[in-house]
XYZ file of N, CA, C and O in Angstrom:
268
model
N 0.732 -1.102 -0.082
C 0.058 0.185 0.119
C 0.730 1.636 -0.113
O 1.905 1.383 0.790
N 0.769 2.340 -0.768
C 1.482 3.391 -1.054
C 1.211 4.676 -0.083
O -0.225 4.525 0.012
N 1.808 5.259 0.930
C 1.651 6.097 1.492
C 1.791 7.337 1.144
O 2.511 7.920 0.666
N 0.913 8.350 1.765
C 1.099 9.570 0.892
C 1.339 10.624 1.915
O 0.966 10.751 3.177
N 2.477 11.369 1.665
C 3.134 12.178 2.556
C 2.777 13.538 2.338
O 2.714 13.676 1.533
N 2.232 14.520 3.629
C 2.196 15.491 3.356
C 2.940 16.130 4.491
O 3.633 16.024 5.340
N 3.689 17.165 3.420
C 4.586 18.247 4.073
C 4.030 19.815 4.537
O 3.389 20.475 3.551
N 4.726 20.341 5.272
C 4.108 21.444 5.765
C 5.534 22.199 5.737
O 6.732 21.900 6.261
N 5.495 23.391 5.094
C 6.623 24.378 5.112
C 6.476 25.486 6.146
O 5.557 26.117 6.298
N 7.729 25.597 6.906
C 7.880 26.255 8.305
C 8.678 27.309 7.996
O 9.667 27.534 9.121
N 9.143 28.233 6.823
C 9.512 29.106 6.696
C 8.926 30.018 5.748
O 7.712 29.720 4.954
N 9.458 31.450 5.596
C 8.659 32.350 4.671
C 9.530 32.717 3.186
O 10.799 32.211 3.414
N 8.957 33.234 2.507
C 9.433 33.503 1.272
C 9.703 34.717 0.917
O 9.154 35.364 1.764
N 10.677 35.293 -0.337
C 10.918 36.998 -0.194
C 9.611 37.463 -0.389
O 9.665 38.658 0.538
N 8.589 37.059 -1.093
C 7.578 38.394 -0.982
C 6.835 38.310 0.490
O 6.412 39.412 0.558
N 6.915 37.108 1.437
C 6.468 37.407 2.684
C 7.131 38.153 3.729
O 6.801 38.287 4.572
N 8.333 38.455 3.248
C 9.422 39.340 4.203
C 9.433 40.645 3.883
O 8.781 41.366 3.201
N 9.730 41.348 5.236
C 9.436 42.842 5.463
C 10.421 43.326 4.191
O 11.846 43.029 4.465
N 10.150 44.762 3.511
C 11.412 45.334 2.921
C 11.989 45.950 3.770
O 13.595 46.175 3.918
N 11.192 46.423 5.121
C 11.990 47.336 5.813
C 11.491 47.297 7.432
O 10.444 47.706 7.799
N 11.662 46.509 8.190
C 11.545 45.900 9.289
C 11.384 46.794 10.375
O 10.874 46.765 11.233
N 11.783 48.112 9.814
C 11.887 48.904 11.086
C 10.851 49.898 11.241
O 10.359 50.617 11.885
N 9.693 50.313 10.098
C 8.886 50.882 9.755
C 7.669 49.991 10.396
O 7.031 50.755 10.916
N 7.816 48.843 10.551
C 5.693 48.332 11.039
C 6.416 46.794 11.778
O 7.676 46.152 11.633
N 5.697 46.526 12.931
C 6.033 45.119 13.593
C 5.780 44.419 12.412
O 5.198 44.682 11.823
N 6.552 43.157 12.395
C 5.973 41.901 11.029
C 4.934 40.829 11.073
O 4.573 41.245 9.930
N 4.134 41.377 12.537
C 3.219 40.572 12.613
C 2.087 41.529 12.161
O 1.331 40.881 11.397
N 2.315 43.026 12.172
C 1.397 44.139 11.512
C 1.520 43.473 9.745
O 0.257 43.916 9.155
N 2.236 43.901 9.098
C 2.532 43.349 7.801
C 2.047 42.184 7.308
O 0.869 42.445 6.161
N 2.415 41.101 8.057
C 1.149 39.932 7.957
C 0.056 39.705 8.110
O -0.798 39.414 7.083
N -0.299 40.556 8.858
C -1.838 40.551 9.596
C -2.534 41.038 8.386
O -3.527 40.930 7.725
N -1.966 42.636 7.711
C -2.640 43.030 6.383
C -2.605 42.632 5.220
O -3.621 42.406 5.224
N -2.184 41.504 4.848
C -1.737 40.971 3.678
C -2.855 39.711 3.888
O -3.144 39.288 3.004
N -3.448 39.523 4.965
C -4.050 38.508 5.365
C -3.424 37.027 4.578
O -4.223 36.048 4.575
N -2.043 36.761 4.967
C -1.237 35.614 4.501
C -1.120 34.811 5.538
O -0.539 34.729 6.125
N -2.615 33.655 5.609
C -2.390 33.043 6.355
C -1.433 31.962 6.784
O -1.128 31.691 7.706
N -0.391 31.349 5.367
C 0.811 30.395 5.770
C 1.542 31.278 6.312
O 2.305 31.098 7.753
N 2.056 32.746 6.408
C 3.158 33.292 6.963
C 2.736 33.766 8.272
O 3.280 33.571 9.252
N 1.516 34.235 8.470
C 0.818 34.385 9.782
C 1.305 33.454 10.568
O 1.272 33.570 11.867
N 0.371 31.712 10.165
C 0.336 31.499 10.987
C 2.055 30.334 11.567
O 2.569 30.323 12.776
N 2.822 30.992 10.519
C 4.143 30.641 10.529
C 4.987 31.135 11.858
O 5.676 30.919 12.702
N 4.727 32.641 11.793
C 5.227 33.399 12.882
C 4.154 33.692 13.855
O 5.342 33.497 14.911
N 3.071 33.660 13.844
C 2.425 33.910 15.038
C 1.497 32.363 15.611
O 1.247 32.370 17.263
N 1.232 31.522 14.648
C 1.091 30.290 15.544
C -0.648 30.150 15.419
O -1.135 28.953 15.728
N -1.212 31.095 15.121
C -2.678 31.260 15.137
C -2.927 31.591 13.451
O -2.247 32.803 12.907
N -4.316 31.745 12.829
C -4.401 32.108 11.489
C -4.865 33.527 11.852
O -5.671 34.303 12.836
N -5.126 34.176 10.670
C -5.890 35.815 10.654
C -6.803 36.020 11.378
O -7.589 36.886 11.786
N -7.971 34.827 10.947
C -9.348 35.069 11.359
C -9.265 34.427 13.254
O -10.599 34.946 13.515
N -8.565 33.682 13.693
C -8.232 33.760 14.784
C -7.760 34.592 15.297
O -8.719 35.085 16.704
N -7.341 35.411 15.398
C -6.588 36.693 15.234
C -7.333 37.873 15.409
O -7.945 38.623 16.329
N -8.513 37.993 14.359
C -9.374 38.831 14.781
C -10.344 38.522 15.249
O -11.118 39.240 16.163
N -10.814 36.937 15.804
C -11.584 36.912 16.833
C -11.122 36.920 18.199
O -11.628 37.903 19.114
N -10.066 37.191 18.409
C -9.172 37.484 19.968
C -9.670 38.976 19.958
O -9.500 39.596 21.137
N -8.928 39.596 18.598
C -8.818 41.202 19.181
C -10.201 41.493 19.422
O -10.656 42.407 20.083
N -11.512 41.150 18.445
C -12.691 41.578 18.806
C -13.039 41.176 20.396
O -13.995 41.869 20.796
N -12.886 40.156 20.527
C -13.549 39.282 22.157
C -12.789 40.138 23.076
O -13.657 40.683 24.371
N -11.181 40.612 23.052
C -10.749 41.527 24.016
C -11.011 43.044 24.020
O -11.278 43.630 24.893
N -11.103 43.364 22.367
C -11.316 45.315 22.436
C -12.769 45.610 21.894
O -12.820 46.870 21.989
N -13.616 44.567 21.477
C -15.258 45.336 21.160
C -15.758 46.470 22.120
O -16.015 47.432 21.804
N -15.236 46.337 23.032
C -16.235 47.387 24.421
C -15.492 48.310 24.237
O -16.004 49.392 24.986
N -14.128 48.468 23.882
C -13.335 49.999 24.128
C -13.635 50.749 22.649
O -13.410 51.948 22.373
N -14.819 50.094 21.713
C -14.888 50.795 20.643
C -15.596 51.695 20.844
O -16.314 51.547 21.535
N -15.895 53.217 19.924
C -17.209 54.196 20.292
C -18.320 53.310 20.014
O -19.122 53.920 20.299
N -18.309 53.055 18.429
C -19.602 52.368 18.469
C -19.594 50.907 17.954
O -18.453 50.564 17.419
N -20.270 50.363 18.105
C -20.752 48.711 18.563
C -21.096 48.368 16.969
O -22.022 48.737 16.603
N -20.294 47.507 16.509
C -20.338 46.853 14.974
C -21.582 45.673 15.140
O -20.923 45.004 16.074
N -22.747 45.428 14.680
C -23.472 43.923 15.088
C -22.956 43.394 13.757
O -23.423 43.948 12.480
């Protein structure tokens, strides 16, 4: 019986790297691009999970609640 191997790449490629890392935090750049592969490699969670955490923690601080 033939076994199928799944490989996971735990590295970033050139387009995912910052051209000037002094302007923003790396996670901010990855978050804005919504590149789940790169975000998960560096942060360990998906951008949707991060969205959920942000809303759960800080929604009460917003001046207008969005429903």
